[in-house]
Amino acid sequence: MSNAVTTTVQITFGLGDKSRAHLSAEVDKRPNGLNKGNTSFVGGEPVYVLVYKSNSVNITATEVSAGTIHFAERQLVDVEDVITFANKREARLPRPASAPLSVTWFGQSLGGLTVGEDGVSVIASTEGVAVARVRYKAYANAYRISTPTALNGEKNYSLLFFVAGVAK
């Protein structure tokens, strides 16, 4: 084992455990979602974006590089993710959970899982190296982007959706 090499990367943002904040956005790609499963669009079609945030975040700005943004109905999303524990008790979800997790361990089990106050940190009963599939519900703010039919005469173009927030 003298040639064994391992690595892991954890990037933490915030000012400590109680001030962890989460803000992320994605195109709604759910088959029964607001875009009806579409992930590519033609100019002039509306595009729905889901914004996930922890309770400690207030959204301060939304902007799009072309088109207009309209607030849509808040969504309760069914989420399934795979999380990993790299010889630790803690893992992170990509979206804040608003309900308890349902867990399936792939191999070693680290016991029960508890979601932290921030909604994204997950604490296992024991420390170890493990992989788990988790299912949970997450709230998302939905935005409808009205898109132009063309930009500078181009029918093939890209847009950028920007969202900013501040942690309380």
PDB file of N, CA and C in Angstrom, residues 27-106:
ATOM      1  N   VAL A  27     -32.368  24.924 -15.298  1.00  0.00           N
ATOM      2  CA  VAL A  27     -33.536  24.835 -16.183  1.00  0.00           C
ATOM      3  C   VAL A  27     -34.407  23.697 -15.658  1.00  0.00           C
ATOM      4  N   ASP A  28     -35.707  23.904 -15.593  1.00  0.00           N
ATOM      5  CA  ASP A  28     -36.631  22.856 -15.133  1.00  0.00           C
ATOM      6  C   ASP A  28     -36.686  21.756 -16.187  1.00  0.00           C
ATOM      7  N   LYS A  29     -36.045  20.628 -15.892  1.00  0.00           N
ATOM      8  CA  LYS A  29     -35.980  19.523 -16.848  1.00  0.00           C
ATOM      9  C   LYS A  29     -36.855  18.340 -16.440  1.00  0.00           C
ATOM     10  N   ARG A  30     -37.697  18.527 -15.445  1.00  0.00           N
ATOM     11  CA  ARG A  30     -38.578  17.446 -15.003  1.00  0.00           C
ATOM     12  C   ARG A  30     -39.556  17.086 -16.121  1.00  0.00           C
ATOM     13  N   PRO A  31     -39.781  15.788 -16.369  1.00  0.00           N
ATOM     14  CA  PRO A  31     -40.719  15.378 -17.427  1.00  0.00           C
ATOM     15  C   PRO A  31     -42.116  15.981 -17.258  1.00  0.00           C
ATOM     16  N   ASN A  32     -42.557  16.146 -16.012  1.00  0.00           N
ATOM     17  CA  ASN A  32     -43.877  16.735 -15.761  1.00  0.00           C
ATOM     18  C   ASN A  32     -43.750  18.171 -15.243  1.00  0.00           C
ATOM     19  N   GLY A  33     -42.596  18.789 -15.461  1.00  0.00           N
ATOM     20  CA  GLY A  33     -42.340  20.138 -14.961  1.00  0.00           C
ATOM     21  C   GLY A  33     -42.855  21.221 -15.883  1.00  0.00           C
ATOM     22  N   LEU A  34     -42.445  22.431 -15.589  1.00  0.00           N
ATOM     23  CA  LEU A  34     -42.949  23.601 -16.310  1.00  0.00           C
ATOM     24  C   LEU A  34     -42.518  23.642 -17.772  1.00  0.00           C
ATOM     25  N   ASN A  35     -41.353  23.059 -18.091  1.00  0.00           N
ATOM     26  CA  ASN A  35     -40.896  22.977 -19.488  1.00  0.00           C
ATOM     27  C   ASN A  35     -41.299  21.660 -20.153  1.00  0.00           C
ATOM     28  N   LYS A  36     -42.064  20.829 -19.444  1.00  0.00           N
ATOM     29  CA  LYS A  36     -42.542  19.529 -19.954  1.00  0.00           C
ATOM     30  C   LYS A  36     -41.387  18.635 -20.404  1.00  0.00           C
ATOM     31  N   GLY A  37     -40.257  18.697 -19.706  1.00  0.00           N
ATOM     32  CA  GLY A  37     -39.103  17.859 -20.006  1.00  0.00           C
ATOM     33  C   GLY A  37     -38.166  18.431 -21.058  1.00  0.00           C
ATOM     34  N   ASN A  38     -38.531  19.535 -21.704  1.00  0.00           N
ATOM     35  CA  ASN A  38     -37.662  20.128 -22.727  1.00  0.00           C
ATOM     36  C   ASN A  38     -36.442  20.774 -22.077  1.00  0.00           C
ATOM     37  N   THR A  39     -35.283  20.589 -22.709  1.00  0.00           N
ATOM     38  CA  THR A  39     -34.063  21.236 -22.247  1.00  0.00           C
ATOM     39  C   THR A  39     -33.387  22.031 -23.365  1.00  0.00           C
ATOM     40  N   SER A  40     -33.942  21.990 -24.567  1.00  0.00           N
ATOM     41  CA  SER A  40     -33.471  22.856 -25.652  1.00  0.00           C
ATOM     42  C   SER A  40     -34.695  23.559 -26.217  1.00  0.00           C
ATOM     43  N   PHE A  41     -34.497  24.801 -26.643  1.00  0.00           N
ATOM     44  CA  PHE A  41     -35.629  25.648 -26.971  1.00  0.00           C
ATOM     45  C   PHE A  41     -35.399  26.390 -28.272  1.00  0.00           C
ATOM     46  N   VAL A  42     -36.487  26.882 -28.851  1.00  0.00           N
ATOM     47  CA  VAL A  42     -36.462  27.720 -30.040  1.00  0.00           C
ATOM     48  C   VAL A  42     -36.766  29.136 -29.577  1.00  0.00           C
ATOM     49  N   GLY A  43     -36.092  30.115 -30.165  1.00  0.00           N
ATOM     50  CA  GLY A  43     -36.331  31.503 -29.808  1.00  0.00           C
ATOM     51  C   GLY A  43     -37.815  31.834 -29.821  1.00  0.00           C
ATOM     52  N   GLY A  44     -38.254  32.582 -28.834  1.00  0.00           N
ATOM     53  CA  GLY A  44     -39.659  32.936 -28.707  1.00  0.00           C
ATOM     54  C   GLY A  44     -40.409  32.034 -27.737  1.00  0.00           C
ATOM     55  N   GLU A  45     -39.845  30.848 -27.445  1.00  0.00           N
ATOM     56  CA  GLU A  45     -40.479  29.948 -26.477  1.00  0.00           C
ATOM     57  C   GLU A  45     -40.142  30.409 -25.060  1.00  0.00           C
ATOM     58  N   PRO A  46     -41.079  30.248 -24.123  1.00  0.00           N
ATOM     59  CA  PRO A  46     -40.744  30.545 -22.734  1.00  0.00           C
ATOM     60  C   PRO A  46     -39.847  29.439 -22.165  1.00  0.00           C
ATOM     61  N   VAL A  47     -38.958  29.818 -21.276  1.00  0.00           N
ATOM     62  CA  VAL A  47     -38.082  28.875 -20.591  1.00  0.00           C
ATOM     63  C   VAL A  47     -38.277  29.071 -19.097  1.00  0.00           C
ATOM     64  N   TYR A  48     -38.510  27.977 -18.379  1.00  0.00           N
ATOM     65  CA  TYR A  48     -38.698  28.046 -16.933  1.00  0.00           C
ATOM     66  C   TYR A  48     -37.425  27.604 -16.226  1.00  0.00           C
ATOM     67  N   VAL A  49     -37.033  28.407 -15.235  1.00  0.00           N
ATOM     68  CA  VAL A  49     -35.841  28.144 -14.437  1.00  0.00           C
ATOM     69  C   VAL A  49     -36.273  27.965 -12.994  1.00  0.00           C
ATOM     70  N   LEU A  50     -35.662  27.000 -12.300  1.00  0.00           N
ATOM     71  CA  LEU A  50     -35.924  26.759 -10.885  1.00  0.00           C
ATOM     72  C   LEU A  50     -34.744  27.284 -10.073  1.00  0.00           C
ATOM     73  N   VAL A  51     -35.039  28.055  -9.035  1.00  0.00           N
ATOM     74  CA  VAL A  51     -34.009  28.596  -8.151  1.00  0.00           C
ATOM     75  C   VAL A  51     -34.215  27.991  -6.767  1.00  0.00           C
ATOM     76  N   TYR A  52     -33.165  27.318  -6.284  1.00  0.00           N
ATOM     77  CA  TYR A  52     -33.187  26.704  -4.961  1.00  0.00           C
ATOM     78  C   TYR A  52     -32.362  27.569  -4.019  1.00  0.00           C
ATOM     79  N   LYS A  53     -32.905  27.793  -2.811  1.00  0.00           N
ATOM     80  CA  LYS A  53     -32.171  28.598  -1.840  1.00  0.00           C
ATOM     81  C   LYS A  53     -32.431  28.077  -0.440  1.00  0.00           C
ATOM     82  N   SER A  54     -31.443  28.248   0.425  1.00  0.00           N
ATOM     83  CA  SER A  54     -31.662  27.909   1.822  1.00  0.00           C
ATOM     84  C   SER A  54     -32.516  28.995   2.460  1.00  0.00           C
ATOM     85  N   ASN A  55     -33.114  28.669   3.586  1.00  0.00           N
ATOM     86  CA  ASN A  55     -33.993  29.634   4.266  1.00  0.00           C
ATOM     87  C   ASN A  55     -33.249  30.893   4.682  1.00  0.00           C
ATOM     88  N   SER A  56     -31.935  30.803   4.808  1.00  0.00           N
ATOM     89  CA  SER A  56     -31.141  31.952   5.252  1.00  0.00           C
ATOM     90  C   SER A  56     -30.771  32.899   4.113  1.00  0.00           C
ATOM     91  N   VAL A  57     -31.304  32.677   2.909  1.00  0.00           N
ATOM     92  CA  VAL A  57     -30.957  33.502   1.753  1.00  0.00           C
ATOM     93  C   VAL A  57     -32.173  34.298   1.284  1.00  0.00           C
ATOM     94  N   ASN A  58     -31.958  35.585   1.064  1.00  0.00           N
ATOM     95  CA  ASN A  58     -32.951  36.442   0.417  1.00  0.00           C
ATOM     96  C   ASN A  58     -32.454  36.739  -0.981  1.00  0.00           C
ATOM     97  N   ILE A  59     -33.288  36.507  -1.986  1.00  0.00           N
ATOM     98  CA  ILE A  59     -32.916  36.824  -3.358  1.00  0.00           C
ATOM     99  C   ILE A  59     -32.998  38.330  -3.536  1.00  0.00           C
ATOM    100  N   THR A  60     -31.914  38.912  -4.044  1.00  0.00           N
ATOM    101  CA  THR A  60     -31.850  40.369  -4.196  1.00  0.00           C
ATOM    102  C   THR A  60     -31.942  40.814  -5.648  1.00  0.00           C
ATOM    103  N   ALA A  61     -31.633  39.936  -6.604  1.00  0.00           N
ATOM    104  CA  ALA A  61     -31.673  40.337  -8.008  1.00  0.00           C
ATOM    105  C   ALA A  61     -31.792  39.118  -8.908  1.00  0.00           C
ATOM    106  N   THR A  62     -32.535  39.279  -9.988  1.00  0.00           N
ATOM    107  CA  THR A  62     -32.552  38.309 -11.087  1.00  0.00           C
ATOM    108  C   THR A  62     -32.401  39.105 -12.371  1.00  0.00           C
ATOM    109  N   GLU A  63     -31.639  38.568 -13.292  1.00  0.00           N
ATOM    110  CA  GLU A  63     -31.411  39.261 -14.549  1.00  0.00           C
ATOM    111  C   GLU A  63     -31.163  38.225 -15.640  1.00  0.00           C
ATOM    112  N   VAL A  64     -31.513  38.599 -16.856  1.00  0.00           N
ATOM    113  CA  VAL A  64     -31.269  37.736 -18.003  1.00  0.00           C
ATOM    114  C   VAL A  64     -30.581  38.577 -19.076  1.00  0.00           C
ATOM    115  N   SER A  65     -29.672  37.946 -19.826  1.00  0.00           N
ATOM    116  CA  SER A  65     -28.887  38.683 -20.819  1.00  0.00           C
ATOM    117  C   SER A  65     -29.737  39.189 -21.981  1.00  0.00           C
ATOM    118  N   ALA A  66     -30.862  38.556 -22.261  1.00  0.00           N
ATOM    119  CA  ALA A  66     -31.818  39.014 -23.285  1.00  0.00           C
ATOM    120  C   ALA A  66     -33.175  38.428 -22.934  1.00  0.00           C
ATOM    121  N   GLY A  67     -34.232  39.165 -23.192  1.00  0.00           N
ATOM    122  CA  GLY A  67     -35.575  38.711 -22.838  1.00  0.00           C
ATOM    123  C   GLY A  67     -36.022  39.348 -21.537  1.00  0.00           C
ATOM    124  N   THR A  68     -37.097  38.807 -20.973  1.00  0.00           N
ATOM    125  CA  THR A  68     -37.624  39.333 -19.712  1.00  0.00           C
ATOM    126  C   THR A  68     -37.918  38.186 -18.758  1.00  0.00           C
ATOM    127  N   ILE A  69     -37.889  38.504 -17.465  1.00  0.00           N
ATOM    128  CA  ILE A  69     -38.104  37.506 -16.413  1.00  0.00           C
ATOM    129  C   ILE A  69     -39.430  37.792 -15.721  1.00  0.00           C
ATOM    130  N   HIS A  70     -40.187  36.720 -15.474  1.00  0.00           N
ATOM    131  CA  HIS A  70     -41.455  36.811 -14.761  1.00  0.00           C
ATOM    132  C   HIS A  70     -41.450  35.756 -13.660  1.00  0.00           C
ATOM    133  N   PHE A  71     -41.886  36.139 -12.462  1.00  0.00           N
ATOM    134  CA  PHE A  71     -41.986  35.170 -11.381  1.00  0.00           C
ATOM    135  C   PHE A  71     -43.118  34.202 -11.698  1.00  0.00           C
ATOM    136  N   ALA A  72     -42.872  32.912 -11.505  1.00  0.00           N
ATOM    137  CA  ALA A  72     -43.895  31.885 -11.714  1.00  0.00           C
ATOM    138  C   ALA A  72     -44.210  31.231 -10.366  1.00  0.00           C
ATOM    139  N   GLU A  73     -45.116  30.304 -10.366  1.00  0.00           N
ATOM    140  CA  GLU A  73     -45.547  29.647  -9.129  1.00  0.00           C
ATOM    141  C   GLU A  73     -44.416  28.861  -8.482  1.00  0.00           C
ATOM    142  N   ARG A  74     -44.298  28.981  -7.163  1.00  0.00           N
ATOM    143  CA  ARG A  74     -43.305  28.213  -6.400  1.00  0.00           C
ATOM    144  C   ARG A  74     -43.581  26.729  -6.595  1.00  0.00           C
ATOM    145  N   GLN A  75     -42.519  25.940  -6.693  1.00  0.00           N
ATOM    146  CA  GLN A  75     -42.642  24.512  -6.987  1.00  0.00           C
ATOM    147  C   GLN A  75     -42.125  23.669  -5.827  1.00  0.00           C
ATOM    148  N   LEU A  76     -42.808  22.556  -5.545  1.00  0.00           N
ATOM    149  CA  LEU A  76     -42.310  21.538  -4.628  1.00  0.00           C
ATOM    150  C   LEU A  76     -41.802  20.411  -5.513  1.00  0.00           C
ATOM    151  N   VAL A  77     -40.497  20.205  -5.504  1.00  0.00           N
ATOM    152  CA  VAL A  77     -39.841  19.310  -6.456  1.00  0.00           C
ATOM    153  C   VAL A  77     -39.427  18.016  -5.769  1.00  0.00           C
ATOM    154  N   ASP A  78     -39.718  16.877  -6.410  1.00  0.00           N
ATOM    155  CA  ASP A  78     -39.211  15.581  -5.959  1.00  0.00           C
ATOM    156  C   ASP A  78     -37.789  15.439  -6.479  1.00  0.00           C
ATOM    157  N   VAL A  79     -36.845  15.193  -5.571  1.00  0.00           N
ATOM    158  CA  VAL A  79     -35.430  15.158  -5.927  1.00  0.00           C
ATOM    159  C   VAL A  79     -34.840  13.800  -5.570  1.00  0.00           C
ATOM    160  N   GLU A  80     -33.944  13.336  -6.422  1.00  0.00           N
ATOM    161  CA  GLU A  80     -33.166  12.129  -6.145  1.00  0.00           C
ATOM    162  C   GLU A  80     -31.712  12.449  -6.450  1.00  0.00           C
ATOM    163  N   ASP A  81     -30.834  12.259  -5.470  1.00  0.00           N
ATOM    164  CA  ASP A  81     -29.414  12.541  -5.621  1.00  0.00           C
ATOM    165  C   ASP A  81     -28.597  11.400  -5.025  1.00  0.00           C
ATOM    166  N   VAL A  82     -27.355  11.300  -5.448  1.00  0.00           N
ATOM    167  CA  VAL A  82     -26.388  10.394  -4.849  1.00  0.00           C
ATOM    168  C   VAL A  82     -25.397  11.263  -4.091  1.00  0.00           C
ATOM    169  N   ILE A  83     -25.209  10.940  -2.808  1.00  0.00           N
ATOM    170  CA  ILE A  83     -24.254  11.681  -1.986  1.00  0.00           C
ATOM    171  C   ILE A  83     -23.169  10.722  -1.513  1.00  0.00           C
ATOM    172  N   THR A  84     -22.004  11.297  -1.224  1.00  0.00           N
ATOM    173  CA  THR A  84     -20.878  10.472  -0.798  1.00  0.00           C
ATOM    174  C   THR A  84     -20.304  10.985   0.514  1.00  0.00           C
ATOM    175  N   PHE A  85     -19.762  10.054   1.271  1.00  0.00           N
ATOM    176  CA  PHE A  85     -19.109  10.345   2.536  1.00  0.00           C
ATOM    177  C   PHE A  85     -17.670   9.858   2.402  1.00  0.00           C
ATOM    178  N   ALA A  86     -16.719  10.787   2.406  1.00  0.00           N
ATOM    179  CA  ALA A  86     -15.307  10.473   2.199  1.00  0.00           C
ATOM    180  C   ALA A  86     -14.592  10.385   3.546  1.00  0.00           C
ATOM    181  N   ASN A  87     -14.855   9.277   4.263  1.00  0.00           N
ATOM    182  CA  ASN A  87     -14.293   9.037   5.591  1.00  0.00           C
ATOM    183  C   ASN A  87     -14.676  10.153   6.564  1.00  0.00           C
ATOM    184  N   LYS A  88     -15.933  10.611   6.412  1.00  0.00           N
ATOM    185  CA  LYS A  88     -16.492  11.676   7.242  1.00  0.00           C
ATOM    186  C   LYS A  88     -17.920  11.310   7.604  1.00  0.00           C
ATOM    187  N   ARG A  89     -18.505  12.106   8.480  1.00  0.00           N
ATOM    188  CA  ARG A  89     -19.918  11.942   8.827  1.00  0.00           C
ATOM    189  C   ARG A  89     -20.795  12.874   8.021  1.00  0.00           C
ATOM    190  N   GLU A  90     -20.198  13.863   7.341  1.00  0.00           N
ATOM    191  CA  GLU A  90     -20.991  14.888   6.669  1.00  0.00           C
ATOM    192  C   GLU A  90     -20.881  14.819   5.154  1.00  0.00           C
ATOM    193  N   ALA A  91     -22.016  15.031   4.498  1.00  0.00           N
ATOM    194  CA  ALA A  91     -22.089  15.168   3.042  1.00  0.00           C
ATOM    195  C   ALA A  91     -22.974  16.381   2.767  1.00  0.00           C
ATOM    196  N   ARG A  92     -23.047  16.781   1.491  1.00  0.00           N
ATOM    197  CA  ARG A  92     -23.878  17.941   1.139  1.00  0.00           C
ATOM    198  C   ARG A  92     -24.813  17.587  -0.004  1.00  0.00           C
ATOM    199  N   LEU A  93     -26.029  18.103   0.107  1.00  0.00           N
ATOM    200  CA  LEU A  93     -27.019  17.957  -0.956  1.00  0.00           C
ATOM    201  C   LEU A  93     -26.847  19.102  -1.947  1.00  0.00           C
ATOM    202  N   PRO A  94     -27.180  18.877  -3.221  1.00  0.00           N
ATOM    203  CA  PRO A  94     -27.093  19.962  -4.193  1.00  0.00           C
ATOM    204  C   PRO A  94     -28.250  20.957  -4.117  1.00  0.00           C
ATOM    205  N   ARG A  95     -29.312  20.614  -3.386  1.00  0.00           N
ATOM    206  CA  ARG A  95     -30.463  21.497  -3.199  1.00  0.00           C
ATOM    207  C   ARG A  95     -30.922  21.367  -1.752  1.00  0.00           C
ATOM    208  N   PRO A  96     -31.440  22.430  -1.147  1.00  0.00           N
ATOM    209  CA  PRO A  96     -31.911  22.340   0.239  1.00  0.00           C
ATOM    210  C   PRO A  96     -33.148  21.445   0.368  1.00  0.00           C
ATOM    211  N   ALA A  97     -33.091  20.503   1.262  1.00  0.00           N
ATOM    212  CA  ALA A  97     -34.214  19.593   1.507  1.00  0.00           C
ATOM    213  C   ALA A  97     -35.249  20.292   2.375  1.00  0.00           C
ATOM    214  N   SER A  98     -36.534  20.084   2.041  1.00  0.00           N
ATOM    215  CA  SER A  98     -37.600  20.664   2.857  1.00  0.00           C
ATOM    216  C   SER A  98     -38.400  19.576   3.557  1.00  0.00           C
ATOM    217  N   ALA A  99     -37.948  18.343   3.433  1.00  0.00           N
ATOM    218  CA  ALA A  99     -38.623  17.210   4.068  1.00  0.00           C
ATOM    219  C   ALA A  99     -37.542  16.183   4.432  1.00  0.00           C
ATOM    220  N   PRO A 100     -37.876  15.219   5.276  1.00  0.00           N
ATOM    221  CA  PRO A 100     -36.887  14.189   5.633  1.00  0.00           C
ATOM    222  C   PRO A 100     -36.404  13.420   4.395  1.00  0.00           C
ATOM    223  N   LEU A 101     -35.209  12.861   4.529  1.00  0.00           N
ATOM    224  CA  LEU A 101     -34.621  12.078   3.448  1.00  0.00           C
ATOM    225  C   LEU A 101     -35.066  10.637   3.518  1.00  0.00           C
ATOM    226  N   SER A 102     -35.245  10.043   2.346  1.00  0.00           N
ATOM    227  CA  SER A 102     -35.385   8.594   2.223  1.00  0.00           C
ATOM    228  C   SER A 102     -34.045   8.127   1.673  1.00  0.00           C
ATOM    229  N   VAL A 103     -33.416   7.153   2.322  1.00  0.00           N
ATOM    230  CA  VAL A 103     -32.040   6.785   1.965  1.00  0.00           C
ATOM    231  C   VAL A 103     -31.924   5.321   1.568  1.00  0.00           C
ATOM    232  N   THR A 104     -31.111   5.059   0.549  1.00  0.00           N
ATOM    233  CA  THR A 104     -30.707   3.706   0.158  1.00  0.00           C
ATOM    234  C   THR A 104     -29.187   3.710   0.105  1.00  0.00           C
ATOM    235  N   TRP A 105     -28.564   2.882   0.916  1.00  0.00           N
ATOM    236  CA  TRP A 105     -27.107   2.795   0.945  1.00  0.00           C
ATOM    237  C   TRP A 105     -26.623   1.852  -0.138  1.00  0.00           C
ATOM    238  N   PHE A 106     -25.551   2.235  -0.821  1.00  0.00           N
ATOM    239  CA  PHE A 106     -24.886   1.369  -1.792  1.00  0.00           C
ATOM    240  C   PHE A 106     -23.626   0.844  -1.119  1.00  0.00           C
TER     241      PHE A 106
END
